[in-house]
PDB file of C-alpha atoms (C1' of nucleotides) in Angstrom:
ATOM      1  CA  MET A   1       0.101   0.247   0.051  1.00  0.00           C
ATOM      2  CA  PRO A   2       1.059   2.655   1.684  1.00  0.00           C
ATOM      3  CA  GLU A   3       2.850   5.805   1.344  1.00  0.00           C
ATOM      4  CA  LEU A   4       2.562   8.886   3.012  1.00  0.00           C
ATOM      5  CA  PRO A   5      -0.796   9.665   1.435  1.00  0.00           C
ATOM      6  CA  GLU A   6      -2.457   6.363   2.468  1.00  0.00           C
ATOM      7  CA  VAL A   7      -1.101   6.246   5.995  1.00  0.00           C
ATOM      8  CA  GLU A   8      -2.183   9.853   6.351  1.00  0.00           C
ATOM      9  CA  THR A   9      -5.758   9.091   5.352  1.00  0.00           C
ATOM     10  CA  VAL A  10      -5.614   5.793   7.620  1.00  0.00           C
ATOM     11  CA  ARG A  11      -4.193   8.189  10.446  1.00  0.00           C
ATOM     12  CA  ARG A  12      -7.070  10.741   9.918  1.00  0.00           C
ATOM     13  CA  GLU A  13      -9.581   8.286   9.980  1.00  0.00           C
ATOM     14  CA  LEU A  14      -8.423   6.083  12.494  1.00  0.00           C
ATOM     15  CA  ALA A  15      -8.220   9.052  14.969  1.00  0.00           C
ATOM     16  CA  ARG A  16     -11.998   9.863  14.609  1.00  0.00           C
ATOM     17  CA  LEU A  17     -12.832   6.135  15.102  1.00  0.00           C
ATOM     18  CA  LEU A  18     -10.608   5.277  17.962  1.00  0.00           C
ATOM     19  CA  LYS A  19      -9.806   8.106  20.242  1.00  0.00           C
ATOM     20  CA  GLY A  20     -10.877   7.320  23.694  1.00  0.00           C
ATOM     21  CA  ARG A  21     -11.605   3.663  23.066  1.00  0.00           C
ATOM     22  CA  ARG A  22     -10.122   1.117  25.657  1.00  0.00           C
ATOM     23  CA  ILE A  23      -8.583  -1.793  24.383  1.00  0.00           C
ATOM     24  CA  ALA A  24      -9.929  -4.955  25.917  1.00  0.00           C
ATOM     25  CA  LYS A  25      -8.006  -7.992  24.085  1.00  0.00           C
ATOM     26  CA  VAL A  26      -5.442  -8.326  21.654  1.00  0.00           C
ATOM     27  CA  GLU A  27      -5.235 -11.483  19.752  1.00  0.00           C
ATOM     28  CA  VAL A  28      -2.058 -12.208  17.961  1.00  0.00           C
ATOM     29  CA  ARG A  29      -2.677 -14.727  14.967  1.00  0.00           C
ATOM     30  CA  ARG A  30       0.290 -14.423  13.259  1.00  0.00           C
ATOM     31  CA  PRO A  31       3.163 -14.252  15.813  1.00  0.00           C
ATOM     32  CA  GLN A  32       5.857 -13.150  13.071  1.00  0.00           C
ATOM     33  CA  VAL A  33       3.938  -9.534  12.546  1.00  0.00           C
ATOM     34  CA  VAL A  34       4.735  -8.643  16.038  1.00  0.00           C
ATOM     35  CA  GLN A  35       8.005  -7.425  17.354  1.00  0.00           C
ATOM     36  CA  GLY A  36       8.762  -9.786  20.183  1.00  0.00           C
ATOM     37  CA  GLU A  37       6.887 -12.013  22.373  1.00  0.00           C
ATOM     38  CA  PRO A  38       3.380 -12.002  21.209  1.00  0.00           C
ATOM     39  CA  GLY A  39       2.068 -12.316  24.913  1.00  0.00           C
ATOM     40  CA  GLU A  40       4.115  -9.193  26.034  1.00  0.00           C
ATOM     41  CA  PHE A  41       2.912  -7.634  22.939  1.00  0.00           C
ATOM     42  CA  ALA A  42      -0.743  -8.084  23.962  1.00  0.00           C
ATOM     43  CA  ALA A  43      -0.180  -7.373  27.455  1.00  0.00           C
ATOM     44  CA  ALA A  44       1.697  -3.905  27.002  1.00  0.00           C
ATOM     45  CA  LEU A  45      -1.486  -2.806  25.059  1.00  0.00           C
ATOM     46  CA  GLU A  46      -4.534  -4.453  26.864  1.00  0.00           C
ATOM     47  CA  GLY A  47      -6.118  -1.858  29.536  1.00  0.00           C
ATOM     48  CA  ARG A  48      -4.812   1.041  27.432  1.00  0.00           C
ATOM     49  CA  SER A  49      -7.028   3.855  25.926  1.00  0.00           C
ATOM     50  CA  VAL A  50      -6.474   5.620  22.780  1.00  0.00           C
ATOM     51  CA  ARG A  51      -4.988   8.823  23.234  1.00  0.00           C
ATOM     52  CA  ALA A  52      -3.658  10.315  19.512  1.00  0.00           C
ATOM     53  CA  LEU A  53      -2.713   9.043  16.337  1.00  0.00           C
ATOM     54  CA  LEU A  54       0.373  10.229  14.468  1.00  0.00           C
ATOM     55  CA  ARG A  55       2.224   9.729  11.621  1.00  0.00           C
ATOM     56  CA  ARG A  56       6.089   9.690  10.677  1.00  0.00           C
ATOM     57  CA  GLY A  57       6.831   9.218   7.243  1.00  0.00           C
ATOM     58  CA  LYS A  58       4.989   5.579   6.482  1.00  0.00           C
ATOM     59  CA  LEU A  59       4.832   4.609  10.266  1.00  0.00           C
ATOM     60  CA  LEU A  60       1.578   4.895  11.998  1.00  0.00           C
ATOM     61  CA  LEU A  61       1.743   5.477  15.424  1.00  0.00           C
ATOM     62  CA  VAL A  62      -1.128   4.859  17.957  1.00  0.00           C
ATOM     63  CA  GLU A  63      -0.535   6.929  20.960  1.00  0.00           C
ATOM     64  CA  LEU A  64      -2.030   5.016  24.257  1.00  0.00           C
ATOM     65  CA  SER A  65      -2.742   6.003  27.726  1.00  0.00           C
ATOM     66  CA  GLY A  66       0.249   5.514  30.276  1.00  0.00           C
ATOM     67  CA  GLY A  67       2.871   6.259  27.735  1.00  0.00           C
ATOM     68  CA  LYS A  68       2.941   3.280  25.338  1.00  0.00           C
ATOM     69  CA  THR A  69       2.812   3.747  21.569  1.00  0.00           C
ATOM     70  CA  LEU A  70       1.530   0.929  18.813  1.00  0.00           C
ATOM     71  CA  ALA A  71       3.689   1.335  16.361  1.00  0.00           C
ATOM     72  CA  VAL A  72       2.622   0.090  12.672  1.00  0.00           C
ATOM     73  CA  HIS A  73       4.524  -0.249   9.593  1.00  0.00           C
ATOM     74  CA  LEU A  74       2.132  -1.744   6.802  1.00  0.00           C
ATOM     75  CA  LYS A  75       4.815  -2.381   4.377  1.00  0.00           C
ATOM     76  CA  MET A  76       3.514  -3.483   0.747  1.00  0.00           C
ATOM     77  CA  THR A  77      -0.127  -5.323   2.085  1.00  0.00           C
ATOM     78  CA  GLY A  78      -0.871  -4.299   5.318  1.00  0.00           C
ATOM     79  CA  GLN A  79      -4.243  -2.774   6.260  1.00  0.00           C
ATOM     80  CA  LEU A  80      -5.855  -1.370   9.285  1.00  0.00           C
ATOM     81  CA  VAL A  81      -9.289  -1.850   9.388  1.00  0.00           C
ATOM     82  CA  TYR A  82     -11.958  -0.930  12.336  1.00  0.00           C
ATOM     83  CA  GLY A  83     -15.510  -2.198  12.438  1.00  0.00           C
ATOM     84  CA  GLU A  84     -17.418  -5.145  14.033  1.00  0.00           C
ATOM     85  CA  ARG A  85     -16.088  -8.459  14.763  1.00  0.00           C
ATOM     86  CA  SER A  86     -17.663  -9.827  11.596  1.00  0.00           C
ATOM     87  CA  GLU A  87     -15.446  -7.979   9.477  1.00  0.00           C
ATOM     88  CA  ARG A  88     -12.157  -9.853  10.373  1.00  0.00           C
ATOM     89  CA  SER A  89     -11.012 -11.882   7.527  1.00  0.00           C
ATOM     90  CA  GLU A  90      -8.583 -14.828   6.966  1.00  0.00           C
ATOM     91  CA  LYS A  91      -6.136 -12.349   6.645  1.00  0.00           C
ATOM     92  CA  SER A  92      -6.327 -10.557   9.853  1.00  0.00           C
ATOM     93  CA  ARG A  93      -3.472 -11.229  11.345  1.00  0.00           C
ATOM     94  CA  VAL A  94      -3.582  -9.349  14.722  1.00  0.00           C
ATOM     95  CA  VAL A  95      -6.942  -8.135  16.139  1.00  0.00           C
ATOM     96  CA  ILE A  96      -7.513  -5.403  18.918  1.00  0.00           C
ATOM     97  CA  ARG A  97     -10.643  -5.751  20.854  1.00  0.00           C
ATOM     98  CA  PHE A  98     -12.110  -2.504  22.335  1.00  0.00           C
ATOM     99  CA  THR A  99     -14.333  -2.568  25.666  1.00  0.00           C
ATOM    100  CA  ASP A 100     -17.157  -1.785  23.524  1.00  0.00           C
ATOM    101  CA  GLY A 101     -17.073  -4.846  21.260  1.00  0.00           C
ATOM    102  CA  THR A 102     -15.479  -2.967  18.091  1.00  0.00           C
ATOM    103  CA  GLU A 103     -12.289  -4.027  16.493  1.00  0.00           C
ATOM    104  CA  LEU A 104      -9.216  -2.978  14.947  1.00  0.00           C
ATOM    105  CA  ALA A 105      -8.015  -5.424  12.404  1.00  0.00           C
ATOM    106  CA  TYR A 106      -4.525  -5.616  11.321  1.00  0.00           C
ATOM    107  CA  ASN A 107      -4.644  -7.516   7.757  1.00  0.00           C
ATOM    108  CA  ASP A 108      -1.714  -8.430   5.602  1.00  0.00           C
ATOM    109  CA  GLN A 109      -1.488 -10.619   2.686  1.00  0.00           C
ATOM    110  CA  ARG A 110       2.630 -10.963   2.615  1.00  0.00           C
ATOM    111  CA  LEU A 111       3.148 -10.619   6.108  1.00  0.00           C
ATOM    112  CA  PHE A 112       5.978  -7.953   5.761  1.00  0.00           C
ATOM    113  CA  GLY A 113       4.499  -5.294   7.605  1.00  0.00           C
ATOM    114  CA  ARG A 114       5.213  -5.079  11.610  1.00  0.00           C
ATOM    115  CA  LEU A 115       3.481  -4.057  14.788  1.00  0.00           C
ATOM    116  CA  GLU A 116       5.504  -3.349  17.874  1.00  0.00           C
ATOM    117  CA  ALA A 117       4.524  -1.848  21.463  1.00  0.00           C
ATOM    118  CA  VAL A 118       7.280   0.858  22.617  1.00  0.00           C
ATOM    119  CA  ASP A 119       7.638   3.210  25.265  1.00  0.00           C
ATOM    120  CA  ASP A 120       9.293   5.757  23.349  1.00  0.00           C
ATOM    121  CA  TRP A 121       8.646   5.883  19.381  1.00  0.00           C
ATOM    122  CA  GLU A 122      10.800   8.724  18.578  1.00  0.00           C
ATOM    123  CA  ALA A 123      13.750   6.696  20.126  1.00  0.00           C
ATOM    124  CA  MET A 124      13.155   3.773  17.622  1.00  0.00           C
ATOM    125  CA  PRO A 125      16.053   3.104  15.426  1.00  0.00           C
ATOM    126  CA  PHE A 126      13.638   3.384  12.219  1.00  0.00           C
ATOM    127  CA  VAL A 127      12.371   6.673  13.252  1.00  0.00           C
ATOM    128  CA  SER A 128      15.878   8.284  14.099  1.00  0.00           C
ATOM    129  CA  SER A 129      17.111   7.110  10.808  1.00  0.00           C
ATOM    130  CA  LEU A 130      14.393   8.909   8.738  1.00  0.00           C
ATOM    131  CA  GLY A 131      14.860  12.082   6.492  1.00  0.00           C
ATOM    132  CA  PRO A 132      12.538  15.032   7.203  1.00  0.00           C
ATOM    133  CA  GLU A 133       8.757  14.934   6.352  1.00  0.00           C
ATOM    134  CA  PRO A 134       8.406  16.875   2.817  1.00  0.00           C
ATOM    135  CA  PHE A 135       5.932  18.975   4.245  1.00  0.00           C
ATOM    136  CA  HIS A 136       8.639  20.376   6.641  1.00  0.00           C
ATOM    137  CA  LEU A 137      10.842  21.285   3.967  1.00  0.00           C
ATOM    138  CA  THR A 138      11.261  24.427   1.345  1.00  0.00           C
ATOM    139  CA  PRO A 139      12.077  24.147  -2.315  1.00  0.00           C
ATOM    140  CA  ARG A 140      15.587  25.713  -1.437  1.00  0.00           C
ATOM    141  CA  LYS A 141      16.095  23.320   1.294  1.00  0.00           C
ATOM    142  CA  PHE A 142      14.938  20.583  -1.017  1.00  0.00           C
ATOM    143  CA  ARG A 143      17.340  21.714  -3.885  1.00  0.00           C
ATOM    144  CA  GLU A 144      20.254  22.028  -1.418  1.00  0.00           C
ATOM    145  CA  MET A 145      19.937  18.664  -0.256  1.00  0.00           C
ATOM    146  CA  LEU A 146      20.517  17.415  -3.696  1.00  0.00           C
ATOM    147  CA  ARG A 147      23.916  18.946  -3.906  1.00  0.00           C
ATOM    148  CA  GLY A 148      26.725  16.421  -4.053  1.00  0.00           C
ATOM    149  CA  ARG A 149      24.304  13.336  -4.482  1.00  0.00           C
ATOM    150  CA  ARG A 150      25.832  11.508  -7.175  1.00  0.00           C
ATOM    151  CA  THR A 151      23.148   8.886  -6.997  1.00  0.00           C
ATOM    152  CA  ARG A 152      20.305   8.821  -9.885  1.00  0.00           C
ATOM    153  CA  ILE A 153      17.075  10.785  -8.396  1.00  0.00           C
ATOM    154  CA  LYS A 154      14.750   8.498  -8.293  1.00  0.00           C
ATOM    155  CA  PRO A 155      16.031   5.634  -6.016  1.00  0.00           C
ATOM    156  CA  LEU A 156      17.268   8.541  -3.830  1.00  0.00           C
ATOM    157  CA  LEU A 157      13.622   9.949  -3.494  1.00  0.00           C
ATOM    158  CA  LEU A 158      12.587   6.522  -2.259  1.00  0.00           C
ATOM    159  CA  ASP A 159      15.597   6.484  -0.026  1.00  0.00           C
ATOM    160  CA  GLN A 160      13.657   6.780   3.513  1.00  0.00           C
ATOM    161  CA  HIS A 161      16.812   8.536   5.073  1.00  0.00           C
ATOM    162  CA  PHE A 162      16.682  11.315   2.462  1.00  0.00           C
ATOM    163  CA  VAL A 163      13.262  12.365   2.666  1.00  0.00           C
ATOM    164  CA  ALA A 164      10.431  10.051   4.709  1.00  0.00           C
ATOM    165  CA  GLY A 165       7.319   9.097   3.025  1.00  0.00           C
ATOM    166  CA  ILE A 166       7.846   8.808  -1.118  1.00  0.00           C
ATOM    167  CA  GLY A 167       7.232   5.735  -2.155  1.00  0.00           C
ATOM    168  CA  ASN A 168       7.565   4.212  -5.584  1.00  0.00           C
ATOM    169  CA  ILE A 169       4.155   5.634  -7.152  1.00  0.00           C
ATOM    170  CA  TYR A 170       4.264   9.214  -6.028  1.00  0.00           C
ATOM    171  CA  ALA A 171       8.448   9.225  -6.796  1.00  0.00           C
ATOM    172  CA  CYS A 172       7.341   8.282 -10.559  1.00  0.00           C
ATOM    173  CA  GLU A 173       4.274  10.714 -10.574  1.00  0.00           C
ATOM    174  CA  ALA A 174       6.135  13.829  -9.385  1.00  0.00           C
ATOM    175  CA  LEU A 175       9.499  13.011 -11.478  1.00  0.00           C
ATOM    176  CA  PHE A 176       6.663  13.045 -14.327  1.00  0.00           C
ATOM    177  CA  ARG A 177       4.988  16.225 -13.470  1.00  0.00           C
ATOM    178  CA  ALA A 178       8.781  17.719 -12.998  1.00  0.00           C
ATOM    179  CA  ARG A 179       9.831  16.249 -16.218  1.00  0.00           C
ATOM    180  CA  VAL A 180      13.051  15.037 -14.691  1.00  0.00           C
ATOM    181  CA  ASP A 181      14.527  11.708 -16.214  1.00  0.00           C
ATOM    182  CA  PRO A 182      14.420   9.288 -13.286  1.00  0.00           C
ATOM    183  CA  ALA A 183      17.969   7.887 -13.952  1.00  0.00           C
ATOM    184  CA  LYS A 184      19.219  11.880 -13.585  1.00  0.00           C
ATOM    185  CA  PRO A 185      22.012  11.947 -11.214  1.00  0.00           C
ATOM    186  CA  ALA A 186      20.654  14.065  -8.207  1.00  0.00           C
ATOM    187  CA  GLU A 187      23.508  16.503  -8.725  1.00  0.00           C
ATOM    188  CA  LYS A 188      23.144  17.245 -12.598  1.00  0.00           C
ATOM    189  CA  LEU A 189      18.963  18.455 -11.673  1.00  0.00           C
ATOM    190  CA  SER A 190      19.533  22.489 -12.419  1.00  0.00           C
ATOM    191  CA  ASP A 191      18.385  24.544  -9.763  1.00  0.00           C
ATOM    192  CA  ALA A 192      15.157  25.039 -11.292  1.00  0.00           C
ATOM    193  CA  GLN A 193      14.354  21.380 -11.991  1.00  0.00           C
ATOM    194  CA  GLY A 194      15.166  20.638  -8.128  1.00  0.00           C
ATOM    195  CA  GLU A 195      12.804  22.797  -6.908  1.00  0.00           C
ATOM    196  CA  LYS A 196      10.522  22.072  -9.366  1.00  0.00           C
ATOM    197  CA  LEU A 197      10.621  18.685  -8.422  1.00  0.00           C
ATOM    198  CA  PHE A 198       9.985  19.633  -4.934  1.00  0.00           C
ATOM    199  CA  ARG A 199       6.900  21.662  -5.595  1.00  0.00           C
ATOM    200  CA  GLU A 200       5.466  18.659  -7.534  1.00  0.00           C
ATOM    201  CA  ILE A 201       6.226  16.075  -4.733  1.00  0.00           C
ATOM    202  CA  VAL A 202       4.165  18.240  -2.500  1.00  0.00           C
ATOM    203  CA  SER A 203       1.117  18.735  -4.896  1.00  0.00           C
ATOM    204  CA  VAL A 204       0.873  15.284  -5.437  1.00  0.00           C
ATOM    205  CA  LEU A 205       0.995  14.241  -2.145  1.00  0.00           C
ATOM    206  CA  ARG A 206      -1.306  16.961  -1.277  1.00  0.00           C
ATOM    207  CA  GLU A 207      -3.699  15.628  -4.078  1.00  0.00           C
ATOM    208  CA  ALA A 208      -3.444  11.964  -3.189  1.00  0.00           C
ATOM    209  CA  ILE A 209      -4.153  12.738   0.361  1.00  0.00           C
ATOM    210  CA  SER A 210      -7.453  14.653  -0.612  1.00  0.00           C
ATOM    211  CA  CYS A 211      -8.508  11.818  -2.838  1.00  0.00           C
ATOM    212  CA  LYS A 212      -7.639   9.338   0.595  1.00  0.00           C
ATOM    213  CA  GLY A 213      -5.081   7.654  -1.526  1.00  0.00           C
ATOM    214  CA  SER A 214      -4.075   5.188  -4.257  1.00  0.00           C
ATOM    215  CA  SER A 215      -6.049   1.837  -4.288  1.00  0.00           C
ATOM    216  CA  LEU A 216      -4.214  -0.131  -6.790  1.00  0.00           C
ATOM    217  CA  ASP A 217      -4.033  -3.478  -5.045  1.00  0.00           C
ATOM    218  CA  GLN A 218      -4.669  -3.834  -1.417  1.00  0.00           C
ATOM    219  CA  TYR A 219      -4.596  -0.398   0.062  1.00  0.00           C
ATOM    220  CA  VAL A 220      -7.884   0.166   1.797  1.00  0.00           C
ATOM    221  CA  ARG A 221      -8.879   2.974   4.089  1.00  0.00           C
ATOM    222  CA  ALA A 222      -9.555   2.703   7.918  1.00  0.00           C
ATOM    223  CA  ARG A 223     -13.561   1.471   7.027  1.00  0.00           C
ATOM    224  CA  GLY A 224     -12.266  -0.864   4.178  1.00  0.00           C
ATOM    225  CA  ASN A 225     -13.211   1.577   1.233  1.00  0.00           C
ATOM    226  CA  LYS A 226     -10.625   2.511  -1.420  1.00  0.00           C
ATOM    227  CA  GLY A 227      -8.820   5.637  -2.019  1.00  0.00           C
ATOM    228  CA  THR A 228      -9.579   7.685  -5.654  1.00  0.00           C
ATOM    229  CA  TYR A 229      -5.991   8.817  -6.738  1.00  0.00           C
ATOM    230  CA  GLY A 230      -5.241   6.086  -9.024  1.00  0.00           C
ATOM    231  CA  LYS A 231      -7.729   7.478 -11.683  1.00  0.00           C
ATOM    232  CA  TYR A 232      -5.085  10.692 -11.479  1.00  0.00           C
ATOM    233  CA  HIS A 233      -1.922   8.531 -12.017  1.00  0.00           C
ATOM    234  CA  ARG A 234      -0.384   9.886 -15.179  1.00  0.00           C
ATOM    235  CA  VAL A 235       2.669   7.122 -15.508  1.00  0.00           C
ATOM    236  CA  TYR A 236       2.294   4.796 -12.762  1.00  0.00           C
ATOM    237  CA  GLY A 237       0.962   1.632 -14.125  1.00  0.00           C
ATOM    238  CA  LYS A 238       0.351   3.201 -17.296  1.00  0.00           C
ATOM    239  CA  THR A 239       2.875   1.291 -19.731  1.00  0.00           C
ATOM    240  CA  GLY A 240       1.898   1.731 -23.475  1.00  0.00           C
ATOM    241  CA  THR A 241      -0.369   4.709 -23.064  1.00  0.00           C
ATOM    242  CA  GLN A 242       0.276   7.987 -24.467  1.00  0.00           C
ATOM    243  CA  CYS A 243       1.960  10.614 -22.865  1.00  0.00           C
ATOM    244  CA  ARG A 244      -0.473  13.495 -21.796  1.00  0.00           C
ATOM    245  CA  CYS A 245       1.963  15.991 -23.176  1.00  0.00           C
ATOM    246  CA  CYS A 246       3.652  14.536 -26.071  1.00  0.00           C
ATOM    247  CA  ARG A 247       2.067  11.323 -26.875  1.00  0.00           C
ATOM    248  CA  THR A 248       5.062   9.371 -26.556  1.00  0.00           C
ATOM    249  CA  ARG A 249       4.302   5.837 -25.183  1.00  0.00           C
ATOM    250  CA  ILE A 250       4.851   5.632 -21.513  1.00  0.00           C
ATOM    251  CA  VAL A 251       7.565   2.848 -20.843  1.00  0.00           C
ATOM    252  CA  ARG A 252       8.403   1.007 -17.657  1.00  0.00           C
ATOM    253  CA  LYS A 253      12.074   0.349 -16.599  1.00  0.00           C
ATOM    254  CA  ALA A 254      13.567  -0.947 -13.641  1.00  0.00           C
ATOM    255  CA  ILE A 255      15.893   1.578 -12.109  1.00  0.00           C
ATOM    256  CA  GLY A 256      17.705   0.525  -8.907  1.00  0.00           C
ATOM    257  CA  GLY A 257      15.504  -2.587  -8.871  1.00  0.00           C
ATOM    258  CA  ARG A 258      12.212  -0.994  -8.730  1.00  0.00           C
ATOM    259  CA  GLY A 259       9.527  -0.909 -11.729  1.00  0.00           C
ATOM    260  CA  THR A 260       9.758   2.907 -12.954  1.00  0.00           C
ATOM    261  CA  TYR A 261       7.301   4.520 -15.236  1.00  0.00           C
ATOM    262  CA  TYR A 262       8.063   7.642 -17.201  1.00  0.00           C
ATOM    263  CA  CYS A 263       7.874   9.571 -20.575  1.00  0.00           C
ATOM    264  CA  PRO A 264      11.627   8.827 -22.295  1.00  0.00           C
ATOM    265  CA  SER A 265      10.688  11.824 -24.237  1.00  0.00           C
ATOM    266  CA  CYS A 266       9.611  14.504 -21.814  1.00  0.00           C
ATOM    267  CA  GLN A 267      11.624  13.582 -18.998  1.00  0.00           C
ATOM    268  CA  ARG A 268      15.214  15.021 -19.256  1.00  0.00           C
TER     269      ARG A 268
ATOM    270  C1'  DA B   1      29.395   6.374  -1.089  1.00  0.00           C
ATOM    271  C1'  DA B   2      26.846   3.786  -4.041  1.00  0.00           C
ATOM    272  C1'  DT B   3      24.629  -0.086  -6.511  1.00  0.00           C
ATOM    273  C1'  DG B   4      22.970  -4.808  -7.116  1.00  0.00           C
ATOM    274  C1'  DG B   5      21.213  -8.647  -5.481  1.00  0.00           C
ATOM    275  C1'  DG B   6      18.592 -11.371  -2.018  1.00  0.00           C
ATOM    276  C1'  DA B   7      15.484 -12.064   1.598  1.00  0.00           C
ATOM    277  C1'  DC B   8      11.017 -11.513   4.256  1.00  0.00           C
ATOM    278  C1'  DC B   9       6.039 -13.630   1.876  1.00  0.00           C
ATOM    279  C1'  DT B  10       1.519 -14.357  -0.801  1.00  0.00           C
ATOM    280  C1'  DG B  11      -1.038 -14.176  -4.857  1.00  0.00           C
ATOM    281  C1'  DC B  12      -2.301 -12.348  -9.390  1.00  0.00           C
ATOM    282  C1'  DG B  13      -1.839 -12.251 -14.533  1.00  0.00           C
ATOM    283  C1'  DC B  14       0.406 -13.593 -18.527  1.00  0.00           C
ATOM    284  C1'  DG B  15       2.254 -16.416 -22.275  1.00  0.00           C
ATOM    285  C1'  DC B  16       2.709 -21.219 -23.984  1.00  0.00           C
TER     286       DC B  16
ATOM    287  C1'  DT C   1      -6.910 -26.065 -17.981  1.00  0.00           C
ATOM    288  C1'  DG C   2      -2.511 -25.829 -16.291  1.00  0.00           C
ATOM    289  C1'  DC C   3       2.061 -24.430 -15.036  1.00  0.00           C
ATOM    290  C1'  DG C   4       5.842 -21.312 -14.688  1.00  0.00           C
ATOM    291  C1'  DC C   5       7.417 -16.979 -14.540  1.00  0.00           C
ATOM    292  C1'  DG C   6       7.568 -12.075 -13.480  1.00  0.00           C
ATOM    293  C1'  DC C   7       5.870  -8.815 -10.973  1.00  0.00           C
ATOM    294  C1'  DA C   8       3.920  -6.112  -6.693  1.00  0.00           C
ATOM    295  C1'  DG C   9       2.901   0.352  -3.041  1.00  0.00           C
ATOM    296  C1'  DG C  10       8.769  -1.455   1.523  1.00  0.00           C
ATOM    297  C1'  DT C  11      12.912  -1.802   3.802  1.00  0.00           C
ATOM    298  C1'  DC C  12      16.917  -4.422   5.609  1.00  0.00           C
ATOM    299  C1'  DC C  13      21.252  -6.585   5.336  1.00  0.00           C
ATOM    300  C1'  DC C  14      25.231  -7.959   2.506  1.00  0.00           C
ATOM    301  C1'  DA C  15      28.573  -7.893  -0.797  1.00  0.00           C
ATOM    302  C1'  DT C  16      31.686  -5.343  -4.202  1.00  0.00           C
TER     303       DT C  16
END
DNA sequence: AATGGGACCTGCGCGC
DNA sequence: TGCGCGCAGGTCCCAT
């Protein structure tokens, strides 16, 4: 799923749905998706109430009473779905039941995602290694961050140590909109290109959030419904369709091992 | 420092 | 119809 816009959507929706609810019981059906001993994981959460929902990059944080936080990384196919007991599926790997009988299910087809109960989420190694949030940067700062970076721009955008929250879809879409070749070394972007790319990153992320994310395969919102940004994708998954600017066919090519969609004629 | 490959998993669509 | 292959929105770890 889940790049910044999808995680942010789930964060906003779960904030309304979960705040104030008290956890009665945590059922770990697949031990490998929780960090540490399942029994300890469950015990750390049970009896606590939901205070707030936060996000850092693609990591979702459920802040609980008594100083604990549930950290959730959805990776490729994780879902957090709130509802009634009957809404569980066979892909529900962890089920968190609240005292009123409603549930938060963690569903995951591929079992890559992780749930962890922590005391200090900001001290998590994953969190302290993250780059800045895109929304906290400016075009000028972003452009300066590209200086001296000889790596190709697209893998750099996907590097969470560089900037947090951008994934494969939004990297491709932002590069297309900025007309930047995904294989171009980052330091070779002109100042204008660097700033343009940053503005396109921010606008594509904002537009995707306002559409509640892109539901291509597994990603769903907090009540199980889909995000609609996929219909606005200009290149991602669009191999063979015509570029909206120049009619050249969009191609897919692996760059840094990841499928990359772009217009070979517009993007320079 | 940067890049490439494999690992972690399941399941879908495609070509033969 | 069935099978094998490639591919999938993420991240980590290792080798070069």
